[in-house]
Short mmCIF file of C-alpha atoms in Angstrom, two decimals:
data_model
loop_
_atom_site.label_atom_id
_atom_site.label_comp_id
_atom_site.label_asym_id
_atom_site.label_seq_id
_atom_site.Cartn_x
_atom_site.Cartn_y
_atom_site.Cartn_z
CA UNK Y 271 -3.46 19.90 -17.41
CA UNK Y 272 -5.22 17.09 -15.60
CA UNK Y 273 -8.77 17.83 -14.46
CA UNK Y 274 -9.45 14.45 -12.89
CA UNK Y 275 -7.66 11.52 -11.29
CA UNK Y 276 -8.47 7.92 -10.46
CA UNK Y 277 -7.49 6.56 -7.07
CA UNK Y 278 -6.90 2.90 -7.76
CA UNK Y 279 -7.73 -0.19 -5.74
CA UNK Y 280 -4.43 -2.02 -5.79
CA UNK Y 281 -4.22 -5.68 -6.65
CA UNK Y 282 -2.47 -6.77 -3.46
CA UNK Y 283 -4.69 -6.21 -0.44
CA UNK Y 284 -1.78 -5.16 1.81
CA UNK Y 285 -1.09 -2.13 -0.40
CA UNK Y 286 -4.58 -0.66 -0.73
CA UNK Y 287 -4.18 1.77 2.14
CA UNK Y 288 -1.21 3.43 0.42
CA UNK Y 289 -3.49 5.51 -1.78
CA UNK Y 290 -5.11 7.41 1.10
CA UNK Y 291 -2.29 9.95 1.27
CA UNK Y 292 -2.29 10.36 -2.50
CA UNK Y 293 -6.03 10.98 -2.47
CA UNK Y 294 -5.62 13.68 0.19
CA UNK Y 295 -2.89 15.48 -1.77
CA UNK Y 296 -4.75 15.29 -5.08
CA UNK Y 297 -7.85 16.72 -3.40
CA UNK Y 298 -5.81 19.70 -2.18
CA UNK Y 299 -4.95 20.45 -5.81
CA UNK Y 300 -8.64 20.73 -6.72
CA UNK Y 301 -8.53 17.76 -9.07
CA UNK Y 302 -11.74 15.75 -9.42
CA UNK Y 303 -11.33 12.30 -7.89
CA UNK Y 304 -12.80 8.96 -8.90
CA UNK Y 305 -12.14 6.36 -6.19
CA UNK Y 306 -11.90 2.87 -7.67
CA UNK Y 307 -12.34 1.41 -4.18
CA UNK Y 308 -16.05 2.22 -4.53
CA UNK Y 309 -16.20 -0.74 -6.93
CA UNK Y 310 -15.60 -3.93 -4.96
CA UNK Y 311 -14.48 -5.91 -8.01
CA UNK Y 312 -12.17 -3.39 -9.69
CA UNK Y 313 -8.42 -3.77 -9.18
CA UNK Y 314 -5.60 -1.79 -10.74
CA UNK Y 315 -1.91 -1.18 -10.02
CA UNK Y 316 -0.32 2.00 -11.35
CA UNK Y 317 2.51 -0.11 -12.75
CA UNK Y 318 0.06 -1.47 -15.32
CA UNK Y 319 -1.06 1.99 -16.50
CA UNK Y 320 0.94 3.98 -19.04
CA UNK Y 321 -0.22 7.29 -20.52
CA UNK Y 322 1.95 8.30 -23.45
CA UNK Y 323 0.18 11.58 -24.15
CA UNK Y 324 -1.82 9.95 -26.96
CA UNK Y 325 -3.01 6.66 -25.50
CA UNK Y 326 -3.72 5.24 -22.07
CA UNK Y 327 -2.45 1.65 -22.11
CA UNK Y 328 -3.72 -0.56 -19.29
CA UNK Y 329 -2.01 -3.90 -18.87
CA UNK Y 330 -4.18 -6.71 -17.56
CA UNK Y 331 -2.22 -8.79 -15.07
CA UNK Y 332 -2.40 -10.53 -11.71
CA UNK Y 333 -2.74 -7.05 -10.16
CA UNK Y 334 -5.04 -5.34 -12.70
CA UNK Y 335 -8.33 -6.82 -13.92
CA UNK Y 336 -10.91 -6.06 -16.59
CA UNK Y 337 -13.15 -4.29 -14.07
CA UNK Y 338 -10.27 -1.99 -13.16
CA UNK Y 339 -9.69 -1.20 -16.82
CA UNK Y 340 -13.38 -0.47 -17.35
CA UNK Y 341 -13.45 1.83 -14.30
CA UNK Y 342 -10.48 3.83 -15.61
CA UNK Y 343 -11.96 4.09 -19.08
CA UNK Y 344 -15.41 5.08 -17.87
CA UNK Y 345 -14.11 7.75 -15.48
CA UNK Y 346 -11.60 9.43 -17.78
CA UNK Y 347 -13.82 9.36 -20.87
CA UNK Y 348 -16.77 10.78 -18.91
CA UNK Y 349 -14.59 13.67 -17.71
CA UNK Y 350 -13.45 14.44 -21.23
CA UNK Y 351 -9.83 13.57 -20.48
CA UNK Y 352 -9.69 10.89 -23.19
CA UNK Y 353 -11.67 9.45 -26.08
CA UNK Y 354 -12.81 5.84 -25.82
CA UNK Y 355 -10.49 4.78 -28.63
CA UNK Y 356 -7.50 6.22 -26.73
CA UNK Y 357 -7.92 3.82 -23.79
CA UNK Y 358 -6.36 0.47 -24.68
CA UNK Y 359 -6.49 -2.78 -22.72
CA UNK Y 360 -3.27 -4.78 -23.13
CA UNK Y 361 -3.79 -8.56 -22.82
CA UNK Y 362 -1.70 -10.30 -20.12
CA UNK Y 363 0.82 -11.82 -22.51
CA UNK Y 364 3.77 -10.49 -20.46
CA UNK Y 365 2.51 -8.66 -17.34
CA UNK Y 366 1.95 -11.09 -14.50
CA UNK Y 367 4.04 -13.74 -16.27
CA UNK Y 368 7.51 -12.68 -17.41
CA UNK Y 369 7.30 -9.38 -15.49
CA UNK Y 370 5.07 -8.07 -12.70
CA UNK Y 371 3.55 -5.07 -14.48
CA UNK Y 372 3.19 -3.63 -17.98
CA UNK Y 373 5.70 -0.87 -17.22
CA UNK Y 374 8.20 -3.46 -16.05
CA UNK Y 375 8.61 -4.23 -19.76
CA UNK Y 376 7.77 -1.03 -21.62
CA UNK Y 377 7.75 2.72 -20.94
CA UNK Y 378 7.75 5.85 -23.09
CA UNK Y 379 10.01 8.87 -23.42
CA UNK Y 380 7.68 10.96 -25.55
CA UNK Y 381 4.33 10.69 -27.30
CA UNK Y 382 5.66 8.43 -30.04
CA UNK Y 383 8.71 6.63 -28.63
CA UNK Y 384 8.69 3.49 -26.48
CA UNK Y 385 11.47 1.62 -24.71
CA UNK Y 386 11.04 -2.16 -24.89
CA UNK Y 387 13.35 -5.15 -24.48
CA UNK Y 388 14.84 -7.15 -27.29
CA UNK Y 389 13.62 -10.70 -27.82
CA UNK Y 390 10.30 -12.50 -27.27
CA UNK Y 391 9.16 -10.41 -24.27
CA UNK Y 392 9.50 -7.17 -26.18
CA UNK Y 393 7.93 -8.65 -29.31
CA UNK Y 394 4.94 -9.88 -27.31
CA UNK Y 395 4.26 -6.68 -25.38
CA UNK Y 396 4.60 -4.39 -28.41
CA UNK Y 397 2.36 -6.63 -30.51
CA UNK Y 398 -0.28 -6.79 -27.76
CA UNK Y 399 -0.25 -2.98 -27.53
CA UNK Y 400 -0.60 -2.57 -31.30
CA UNK Y 401 2.37 -0.22 -30.99
CA UNK Y 402 3.28 -0.21 -34.68
CA UNK Y 403 -0.25 0.39 -35.98
CA UNK Y 404 -0.72 3.17 -33.40
CA UNK Y 405 2.31 4.99 -34.74
CA UNK Y 406 4.98 4.29 -32.11
CA UNK Y 407 8.70 3.90 -32.65
CA UNK Y 408 10.01 1.13 -30.41
CA UNK Y 409 13.60 1.40 -29.22
CA UNK Y 410 14.74 -2.09 -28.28
CA UNK Y 411 17.18 -2.54 -25.40
CA UNK Y 412 19.21 -5.65 -24.47
CA UNK Y 413 18.34 -5.27 -20.78
CA UNK Y 414 14.69 -5.34 -19.65
CA UNK Y 415 15.42 -3.31 -16.50
CA UNK Y 416 16.66 -0.43 -18.66
CA UNK Y 417 13.24 -0.21 -20.30
CA UNK Y 418 11.77 1.23 -17.10
CA UNK Y 419 12.25 4.99 -17.33
CA UNK Y 420 10.39 8.14 -16.36
CA UNK Y 421 10.26 11.40 -18.32
CA UNK Y 422 9.54 14.71 -16.62
CA UNK Y 423 9.44 18.03 -18.46
CA UNK Y 424 11.71 16.86 -21.25
CA UNK Y 425 14.17 15.05 -18.97
CA UNK Y 426 14.51 11.27 -18.89
CA UNK Y 427 15.30 9.54 -15.59
CA UNK Y 428 16.68 6.09 -16.38
CA UNK Y 429 17.99 3.18 -14.34
CA UNK Y 430 21.75 2.96 -13.94
CA UNK Y 431 21.82 -0.52 -15.39
CA UNK Y 432 24.89 -2.74 -15.50
CA UNK Y 433 24.16 -3.15 -19.22
CA UNK Y 434 26.43 -0.64 -20.96
CA UNK Y 435 24.85 -1.35 -24.34
CA UNK Y 436 21.40 -0.35 -23.07
CA UNK Y 437 22.75 2.82 -21.45
CA UNK Y 438 24.51 3.76 -24.68
CA UNK Y 439 21.33 3.30 -26.73
CA UNK Y 440 19.31 5.41 -24.27
CA UNK Y 441 21.99 8.13 -24.24
CA UNK Y 442 22.10 8.31 -28.04
CA UNK Y 443 18.29 8.35 -28.20
CA UNK Y 444 18.02 11.25 -25.75
CA UNK Y 445 20.68 13.18 -27.67
CA UNK Y 446 18.73 12.64 -30.90
CA UNK Y 447 15.47 13.72 -29.27
CA UNK Y 448 16.98 16.72 -27.48
CA UNK Y 449 16.04 15.31 -24.08
CA UNK Y 450 17.96 15.59 -20.85
CA UNK Y 451 19.09 12.37 -19.20
CA UNK Y 452 20.00 11.25 -15.70
CA UNK Y 453 20.92 7.71 -14.63
CA UNK Y 454 20.02 6.78 -11.06
CA UNK Y 455 20.95 3.78 -8.94
CA UNK Y 456 17.87 1.61 -8.36
CA UNK Y 457 19.62 -1.49 -7.05
CA UNK Y 458 17.89 -1.28 -3.66
CA UNK Y 459 14.49 -0.91 -5.31
CA UNK Y 460 15.18 -3.96 -7.47
CA UNK Y 461 15.49 -6.12 -4.36
CA UNK Y 462 11.73 -5.70 -3.86
CA UNK Y 463 10.81 -5.92 -7.57
CA UNK Y 464 10.38 -2.13 -7.66
CA UNK Y 465 11.58 0.37 -10.25
CA UNK Y 466 11.50 4.06 -11.16
CA UNK Y 467 7.88 4.08 -12.24
CA UNK Y 468 6.91 2.48 -8.91
CA UNK Y 469 8.28 5.56 -7.11
CA UNK Y 470 6.69 8.17 -9.36
CA UNK Y 471 3.37 9.97 -9.30
CA UNK Y 472 3.35 12.39 -12.24
CA UNK Y 473 0.81 15.20 -12.27
CA UNK Y 474 0.04 17.37 -15.30
CA UNK Y 475 -0.70 20.62 -13.44
#
């Protein structure tokens, strides 16, 4: 279970106060807190941070900078949560350009399986992550929105995309992996460039 947490300093100034409630709740759980806002230069959005269970990938973007990555790495390695080699900075080849955040283009459903879009965007993000050399199987989907999914206790929550091909691939994948699956309507979230991962705070407790 998680022994420590990092409260981030979000890239857009208008959103930085959002983390106050999260910090209060995490403190009630007795989890050690590192507050990134103590570092004036560090910035990090949760949408750029993906922990697969083996690696912590941190996408550098317009919302997440090198100082934010270094803060995360320093805090979690010092607490014994991760080894230095497990914390990976992902260059901004996609995040902040083709998509807003790293997890806008790639998420995971287990410790070795990633969802990523077909085409140049998927190629670029997987290559920048070193996904193949780190032992990940990448499931490529025709629709980039379908690549944003959340897994909780062996159950995948996926976007109810209009792309039937993507939904079919995800369904077959979950059947093969023995995972539960629910599709949810995120059309209202999409109007503000939000997605499932934007609405999720997952705690290993």
